[in-house]
XYZ file of C-alpha atoms in Angstrom:
514
model
C 6.608 9.619 17.796
C 5.236 11.731 20.637
C 7.642 11.199 23.523
C 6.523 9.904 26.891
C 3.406 8.141 25.629
C 2.789 4.446 26.157
C 0.946 2.289 23.626
C -2.197 2.638 25.726
C -2.054 6.445 25.423
C -1.844 6.477 21.640
C -4.917 6.538 19.414
C -5.674 3.354 17.523
C -6.916 3.175 13.957
C -10.490 2.898 15.242
C -10.110 6.169 17.194
C -8.949 8.040 14.109
C -11.592 6.443 11.886
C -14.361 7.292 14.362
C -13.464 10.979 14.093
C -13.534 10.794 10.289
C -16.773 8.830 10.006
C -18.606 11.086 12.463
C -17.395 14.134 10.577
C -18.553 12.725 7.237
C -21.978 12.151 8.737
C -22.299 15.641 10.292
C -20.188 17.994 8.145
C -20.453 18.733 4.443
C -16.895 17.580 3.763
C -17.680 16.181 0.324
C -18.382 19.658 -1.022
C -14.930 21.136 -0.417
C -13.325 21.885 -3.777
C -10.090 23.718 -4.620
C -9.266 24.640 -8.217
C -12.257 22.499 -9.230
C -10.662 19.451 -7.585
C -12.881 17.612 -5.097
C -10.610 17.302 -2.063
C -12.418 14.641 -0.057
C -11.484 11.827 0.603
C -7.886 12.911 -0.109
C -7.905 15.145 2.994
C -9.315 12.233 4.996
C -6.450 9.963 3.888
C -3.792 12.640 4.361
C -4.953 13.446 7.901
C -5.170 9.806 9.026
C -1.632 8.920 7.955
C -0.249 12.211 9.241
C -1.677 11.469 12.695
C -0.505 7.854 12.586
C 2.997 9.016 11.733
C 2.932 11.632 14.490
C 2.164 9.002 17.143
C 3.982 5.933 15.815
C 6.837 6.853 13.463
C 10.441 6.233 14.463
C 11.528 9.589 13.016
C 12.037 12.466 15.412
C 13.054 15.012 12.749
C 11.238 18.298 13.395
C 8.958 19.526 10.638
C 10.196 22.394 8.490
C 8.291 25.378 7.221
C 7.126 25.632 3.646
C 10.023 27.862 2.585
C 12.526 25.373 3.966
C 10.864 22.476 2.156
C 10.743 24.458 -1.080
C 14.457 25.330 -0.847
C 15.295 21.650 -0.314
C 13.204 20.519 -3.263
C 14.649 23.195 -5.548
C 18.231 22.453 -4.566
C 17.826 18.733 -5.177
C 15.930 18.944 -8.449
C 16.998 22.254 -9.993
C 17.729 20.551 -13.318
C 14.023 19.708 -13.606
C 12.750 23.186 -12.753
C 13.231 24.850 -16.141
C 11.244 22.258 -18.124
C 8.562 22.381 -15.465
C 8.134 26.124 -15.741
C 7.947 25.916 -19.537
C 5.350 23.102 -19.180
C 7.556 20.743 -21.184
C 7.399 18.416 -18.193
C 3.760 17.710 -19.004
C 4.411 16.790 -22.626
C 4.932 13.096 -23.441
C 8.354 12.352 -24.921
C 8.837 9.959 -27.824
C 11.328 7.931 -25.807
C 8.712 7.213 -23.142
C 7.587 4.065 -24.935
C 4.187 5.545 -25.709
C 2.209 3.340 -28.023
C -1.220 1.810 -27.889
C -1.865 -0.642 -25.041
C -5.113 -2.280 -23.986
C -4.149 -2.041 -20.298
C -2.023 0.529 -18.470
C -0.618 -0.355 -15.044
C 0.681 2.293 -12.620
C 3.044 0.615 -10.144
C 3.838 2.056 -6.712
C 7.514 1.272 -7.351
C 7.712 -0.764 -4.132
C 5.862 -4.008 -4.863
C 8.717 -5.940 -6.447
C 10.189 -9.372 -5.818
C 13.340 -10.838 -7.324
C 12.902 -14.110 -9.154
C 16.107 -15.410 -10.688
C 17.821 -12.437 -12.311
C 14.642 -10.445 -12.848
C 12.482 -8.243 -10.642
C 8.759 -8.963 -10.918
C 6.131 -6.345 -10.205
C 4.177 -8.653 -7.893
C 0.704 -7.413 -8.772
C 1.157 -6.212 -12.347
C 3.349 -8.868 -13.976
C 1.067 -11.832 -13.138
C -1.874 -9.907 -14.619
C 0.190 -9.049 -17.689
C 0.769 -12.778 -18.215
C -3.001 -13.298 -18.005
C -3.523 -10.412 -20.437
C -1.105 -11.977 -22.910
C -3.143 -15.183 -22.907
C -6.209 -13.282 -24.112
C -4.244 -11.165 -26.638
C -4.323 -7.910 -24.678
C -1.269 -5.643 -24.786
C -0.073 -4.039 -21.539
C 2.373 -1.398 -20.354
C 3.654 -0.459 -16.873
C 4.430 3.057 -15.657
C 5.795 4.151 -12.303
C 6.388 7.525 -10.659
C 9.660 6.584 -8.940
C 13.164 5.755 -10.132
C 13.684 2.041 -9.566
C 17.038 1.012 -8.040
C 17.278 -1.806 -10.610
C 16.820 -2.086 -14.383
C 16.410 -5.846 -14.823
C 12.602 -6.017 -14.596
C 10.349 -8.745 -15.953
C 8.391 -6.210 -18.034
C 9.621 -2.912 -19.442
C 8.722 -0.186 -16.924
C 8.639 3.495 -17.803
C 9.518 5.894 -14.999
C 7.899 9.327 -14.830
C 9.924 10.351 -11.791
C 11.633 13.362 -13.400
C 8.338 14.707 -14.731
C 6.584 14.145 -11.392
C 9.331 16.057 -9.572
C 8.983 18.946 -12.009
C 5.199 18.989 -11.673
C 5.411 18.954 -7.874
C 7.772 21.937 -7.877
C 5.553 23.861 -10.254
C 2.455 23.025 -8.209
C 4.097 24.150 -4.978
C 5.088 27.478 -6.530
C 1.691 28.110 -8.121
C -0.186 27.277 -4.912
C 1.609 30.153 -3.150
C 0.308 32.596 -5.742
C -3.358 31.533 -5.665
C -5.824 33.829 -3.932
C -7.475 31.740 -1.213
C -11.262 31.506 -1.612
C -13.394 32.658 1.354
C -15.707 29.668 0.972
C -12.764 27.253 0.974
C -11.316 28.977 4.050
C -14.626 28.583 5.856
C -15.052 24.909 4.891
C -11.428 24.192 5.794
C -11.925 25.796 9.215
C -15.013 23.623 9.804
C -13.072 20.478 8.917
C -10.182 21.358 11.214
C -12.598 22.153 14.054
C -13.916 18.583 13.797
C -10.458 17.028 13.470
C -8.997 18.819 16.483
C -11.960 18.863 18.897
C -10.262 16.374 21.238
C -7.143 18.592 21.425
C -5.077 15.446 20.828
C -4.963 15.828 17.069
C -3.655 18.314 14.544
C -5.614 19.771 11.652
C -4.602 20.117 7.989
C -2.878 23.418 7.124
C -4.764 25.365 4.452
C -1.503 25.873 2.545
C -1.069 22.090 2.238
C -4.619 21.650 0.972
C -4.005 24.258 -1.744
C -0.609 22.772 -2.609
C -2.117 19.286 -2.924
C -4.981 20.521 -5.107
C -2.640 22.379 -7.449
C -0.310 19.408 -7.767
C -3.239 17.052 -8.362
C -4.424 19.216 -11.226
C -0.972 19.168 -12.859
C -0.445 15.434 -12.269
C -3.850 14.801 -13.873
C -2.714 16.802 -16.894
C 0.568 14.866 -17.076
C -1.163 11.474 -17.080
C -3.995 12.630 -19.349
C -1.533 13.587 -22.107
C 0.018 10.102 -21.994
C -3.283 8.242 -21.733
C -4.652 10.029 -24.787
C -1.826 8.528 -26.838
C -1.937 5.021 -25.342
C -5.770 4.907 -25.374
C -6.239 1.871 -23.073
C -9.465 -0.030 -22.432
C -8.784 -0.040 -18.694
C -6.134 1.197 -16.231
C -4.866 -0.402 -13.012
C -3.088 1.308 -10.112
C -1.206 -0.325 -7.228
C -1.912 1.736 -4.081
C -4.106 4.571 -5.329
C -4.059 6.686 -2.159
C -1.204 9.098 -2.874
C -1.149 12.264 -4.983
C 0.233 10.461 -8.037
C -2.315 7.649 -7.786
C -5.251 10.027 -7.351
C -3.975 12.242 -10.181
C -3.891 9.108 -12.341
C -7.499 8.325 -11.363
C -8.619 11.850 -12.273
C -6.875 11.605 -15.653
C -8.465 8.242 -16.437
C -11.936 9.434 -15.486
C -11.574 12.606 -17.570
C -11.087 10.349 -20.620
C -13.759 7.799 -19.710
C -11.181 5.085 -18.950
C -12.280 2.726 -16.134
C -9.621 2.674 -13.398
C -8.981 -0.140 -10.933
C -7.104 -0.212 -7.621
C -5.262 -3.521 -7.072
C -5.211 -4.610 -3.439
C -1.606 -4.674 -2.220
C -2.035 -5.154 1.533
C -4.400 -4.621 4.456
C -7.724 -2.960 3.678
C -10.762 -3.258 5.921
C -12.952 -0.864 7.835
C -9.995 0.699 9.675
C -8.140 1.813 6.548
C -8.944 5.416 5.517
C -8.691 4.643 1.794
C -10.967 1.591 1.865
C -13.327 1.657 4.804
C -16.099 3.447 6.600
C -16.997 6.078 4.004
C -20.271 7.907 4.557
C -20.979 8.810 0.951
C -23.258 11.718 0.066
C -26.074 11.432 -2.448
C -24.264 11.233 -5.772
C -25.467 12.644 -9.077
C -23.234 10.392 -11.185
C -22.913 7.718 -8.458
C -19.126 8.291 -8.390
C -16.656 10.011 -6.069
C -14.088 11.751 -8.290
C -11.006 10.678 -6.326
C -11.960 7.013 -5.852
C -11.301 4.310 -8.462
C -14.227 2.801 -10.376
C -13.281 -0.705 -9.296
C -11.366 -2.349 -6.464
C -9.581 -5.608 -7.364
C -9.539 -7.430 -4.009
C -8.091 -10.680 -2.742
C -11.128 -12.219 -1.071
C -14.798 -11.911 -0.196
C -13.800 -10.316 3.129
C -12.447 -7.183 1.405
C -15.325 -7.171 -1.072
C -17.896 -7.187 1.724
C -16.122 -4.275 3.406
C -16.274 -2.151 0.248
C -19.842 -3.231 -0.553
C -20.985 -1.864 2.809
C -20.177 1.741 1.923
C -20.368 1.552 -1.884
C -23.845 -0.013 -2.150
C -25.555 3.176 -3.355
C -22.757 4.166 -5.724
C -21.282 2.714 -8.900
C -17.952 1.890 -7.202
C -17.539 -1.878 -7.265
C -15.265 -4.509 -5.741
C -14.172 -7.556 -7.752
C -12.642 -10.663 -6.160
C -9.727 -11.424 -8.462
C -7.435 -12.937 -5.841
C -3.871 -11.990 -4.985
C -2.069 -12.104 -8.375
C 1.304 -12.946 -6.819
C -0.094 -15.782 -4.694
C -1.993 -17.108 -7.721
C 1.234 -17.030 -9.735
C 3.066 -19.072 -7.096
C 0.276 -21.598 -6.612
C 0.343 -22.456 -10.292
C 1.836 -25.952 -10.300
C 2.524 -25.895 -14.053
C 5.474 -23.480 -13.861
C 8.124 -24.114 -16.503
C 10.237 -21.126 -15.433
C 13.679 -22.300 -14.314
C 13.956 -19.398 -11.856
C 10.877 -20.630 -9.951
C 12.471 -24.044 -9.473
C 15.781 -22.460 -8.441
C 13.997 -20.284 -5.874
C 12.246 -23.292 -4.364
C 15.609 -25.055 -4.114
C 17.074 -22.079 -2.208
C 14.193 -22.142 0.252
C 14.590 -25.903 0.653
C 18.223 -25.297 1.563
C 17.123 -22.802 4.227
C 14.693 -25.350 5.636
C 17.446 -27.972 5.822
C 19.681 -25.506 7.661
C 16.977 -25.298 10.351
C 17.989 -28.856 11.360
C 14.437 -29.925 12.103
C 13.479 -26.888 14.201
C 10.077 -25.304 13.486
C 10.519 -22.303 11.180
C 9.112 -18.975 12.412
C 8.782 -16.171 9.863
C 8.974 -12.689 11.443
C 7.853 -9.827 9.208
C 8.870 -6.318 10.221
C 6.663 -3.280 9.744
C 7.919 0.014 8.374
C 7.897 3.260 10.366
C 8.070 1.912 13.932
C 10.697 2.752 16.511
C 12.792 0.093 18.236
C 10.638 -0.091 21.358
C 7.543 -0.987 19.337
C 9.052 -3.828 17.329
C 12.741 -4.734 17.335
C 13.250 -4.787 21.116
C 10.528 -7.394 21.441
C 11.881 -9.479 18.553
C 15.357 -9.444 20.088
C 13.975 -10.636 23.434
C 12.039 -13.376 21.667
C 15.252 -14.605 20.020
C 17.152 -14.519 23.303
C 14.553 -16.744 24.983
C 13.611 -19.125 22.156
C 16.340 -19.325 19.477
C 17.291 -22.817 20.710
C 13.761 -24.034 19.991
C 12.970 -22.382 16.645
C 14.644 -21.236 13.465
C 13.802 -17.573 12.871
C 13.483 -16.075 9.407
C 13.364 -12.260 9.597
C 11.867 -10.371 6.654
C 12.135 -6.609 6.183
C 9.353 -4.410 4.846
C 10.154 -3.210 1.262
C 10.738 0.326 2.583
C 13.338 -0.969 5.074
C 15.741 -2.551 2.579
C 18.470 0.031 3.204
C 18.472 -0.954 6.906
C 19.719 -4.540 6.454
C 23.026 -3.962 8.267
C 21.517 -1.762 11.004
C 18.872 -4.313 11.947
C 21.209 -7.314 11.709
C 23.681 -5.523 14.004
C 20.976 -4.605 16.514
C 19.504 -8.113 16.730
C 23.011 -9.662 16.618
C 22.275 -13.387 16.291
C 24.701 -15.424 14.205
C 22.084 -18.044 13.298
C 19.569 -15.436 12.142
C 18.314 -15.570 8.562
C 17.728 -12.018 7.328
C 19.202 -11.355 3.879
C 17.878 -14.352 1.956
C 14.531 -14.319 3.719
C 14.073 -10.662 2.765
C 15.188 -11.140 -0.834
C 13.374 -14.377 -1.679
C 9.689 -14.177 -2.764
C 7.294 -14.278 0.197
C 5.080 -17.107 -1.175
C 8.117 -19.361 -1.494
C 8.875 -18.825 2.215
C 5.269 -19.293 3.336
C 5.196 -22.694 1.676
C 7.697 -23.982 4.236
C 7.352 -21.951 7.444
C 5.314 -23.107 10.446
C 4.250 -19.849 12.110
C 4.275 -16.150 11.241
C 4.965 -13.421 13.839
C 4.388 -9.708 13.225
C 3.566 -6.344 14.763
C 0.945 -5.557 12.092
C 2.140 -6.638 8.634
C -0.344 -7.497 5.865
C 1.576 -10.771 5.555
C -1.106 -12.036 7.975
C -3.432 -12.190 4.959
C -0.915 -13.902 2.687
C 0.079 -16.367 5.407
C -3.588 -17.352 5.761
C -3.620 -18.256 2.048
C -0.962 -20.863 2.893
C -2.689 -21.926 6.102
C 0.152 -20.479 8.177
C -1.113 -19.064 11.522
C 0.009 -15.584 12.570
C 0.898 -14.278 16.028
C 0.238 -10.541 16.317
C 2.286 -8.685 18.895
C 0.673 -5.228 19.085
C -2.723 -3.743 20.005
C -2.582 -1.872 16.686
C -2.211 -5.163 14.787
C -4.812 -7.090 16.777
C -7.386 -4.415 16.027
C -6.456 -4.441 12.347
C -6.804 -8.227 12.071
C -9.670 -8.745 14.505
C -11.585 -10.937 12.062
C -8.575 -13.231 11.572
C -8.250 -13.584 15.355
C -11.958 -14.395 15.679
C -11.538 -17.154 13.080
C -8.374 -18.395 14.855
C -6.301 -17.744 11.740
C -4.299 -15.266 13.824
C -3.632 -15.014 17.572
C -3.446 -12.032 19.912
C -0.103 -11.755 21.710
C -0.203 -8.029 22.399
C 0.048 -8.692 26.154
C 3.749 -9.446 25.877
C 6.565 -11.922 25.316
C 5.183 -14.738 27.472
C 2.004 -14.850 25.378
C 4.043 -14.938 22.169
C 5.995 -17.929 23.509
C 2.796 -19.670 24.597
C 1.256 -19.335 21.139
C 4.480 -20.449 19.468
C 4.612 -23.665 21.517
C 0.974 -24.448 20.762
C 0.994 -23.616 17.053
C 4.227 -25.382 16.124
C 2.847 -28.602 17.610
C -0.775 -28.339 16.475
C -0.526 -26.721 13.050
C -3.086 -28.074 10.585
C -1.190 -29.063 7.438
C -4.247 -28.896 5.164
C -3.480 -26.895 2.020
C -5.408 -23.704 1.352
C -7.409 -23.259 -1.856
C -7.639 -19.474 -1.665
C -7.048 -18.773 -5.374
C -9.444 -17.774 -8.137
C -9.952 -20.427 -10.840
C -9.586 -19.703 -14.546
C -8.417 -16.313 -15.754
C -9.758 -13.669 -13.323
C -8.568 -10.868 -15.609
C -10.554 -12.197 -18.553
C -13.704 -12.361 -16.406
C -13.053 -8.849 -15.106
C -12.576 -7.393 -18.588
C -15.997 -8.782 -19.549
C -17.559 -7.006 -16.549
C -15.892 -3.713 -17.511
C -17.038 -4.105 -21.113
C -20.632 -4.826 -20.076
C -20.705 -1.834 -17.715
C -19.319 0.454 -20.412
C -22.038 -0.458 -22.922
């Protein structure tokens, strides 16, 4: 975070997106290509999150130069370097579980929830169950090493190969002669990004490194996909190098690829909103998925606005994890056991209204935890607070519990138990800017949003009085809490897609392929 700046001084998502949208309208950003890899909108996404991190992240670690980063990578993963340099890292191994599947899923390695003794991939496993019902075979890959082995479906990790490919790409990118035309286009982009003098540009070396790694990651996935030969591929969170490399590999083989919504989208998200597309020969942007599986008409309308003159399409398939939990015909013993655990938590509240607080990753204490601690100090006698950590904060259980320091606080169980099970029983949701606002709405649970960043992100929810703006401070949070815990409408939400959304989607893909 940039020291000495108040929240009012920091750019919001809309400020960053305005710069990008204006640049797409005025500059020929879509033409920048490195090693025959179209680099936009990857550079758009990279820049947005880099700037967000620079202004909002809790980390104060100074950036290192390229040589320092390379030394760190090599020292940590030296055992993978030799196979990378001999290109064995790109070759599929027999032990990788490679056999034909109708559907390949690429998980982000984060979207897991424990149910009984098994970890469910929240967005892939429910769709795999739907695929099984229509006799389609599925497989899940991931690019990270999972900290657990007891998963609902077999999951094949490509982490070692990805590390090797990244090292090789970083080395090769240093040896490439930089094109004059790319240098010129890159300079034009950076001139637009930094005109306000508040923002940084994108180093040319990083652009070349990313392009080289993308090319190798595409090759890695292509070799595997040729063996598996799926009808369609799904990716959870496409907007990272591995996800985009997967998209490029799928498209090179004519395999339709689908991004599964996993959180907030909307017009203020650089991977989903506000694109000013150029005139397209094949009606496709290379780095974007063919389809976007979204949770509701709201997200579909957002994508339709910019994708209207392209062949990119949004499909309302619902939130697979919410759909799974709203199925009242569960025979799984672990589902019943989970509901019993949540019931026990509710009983321990002794009749107090239950307030679910979801924490957001990457924020410093002043932006989130200080306010939550003050809220507990002033209102813990009135409400029972359930605190839930972001999936990327799981290693900070003890740190956060110690900082908040309330004996009656629920933190461990409410982080570990599936979110839909908690939403069934809580009265109000409080957050800085978590996408749980969307999931809470599916259970008719109102959200109180405590930051200007969050209120901008969920403006439509606030307009519809599904969420409430409390960015002005603690007193407003307390005011909304008193009102909502007394006046909550108990009507059940019906925000799920009937039938088998996957079966309907597969028919659309088949028709579009013919």
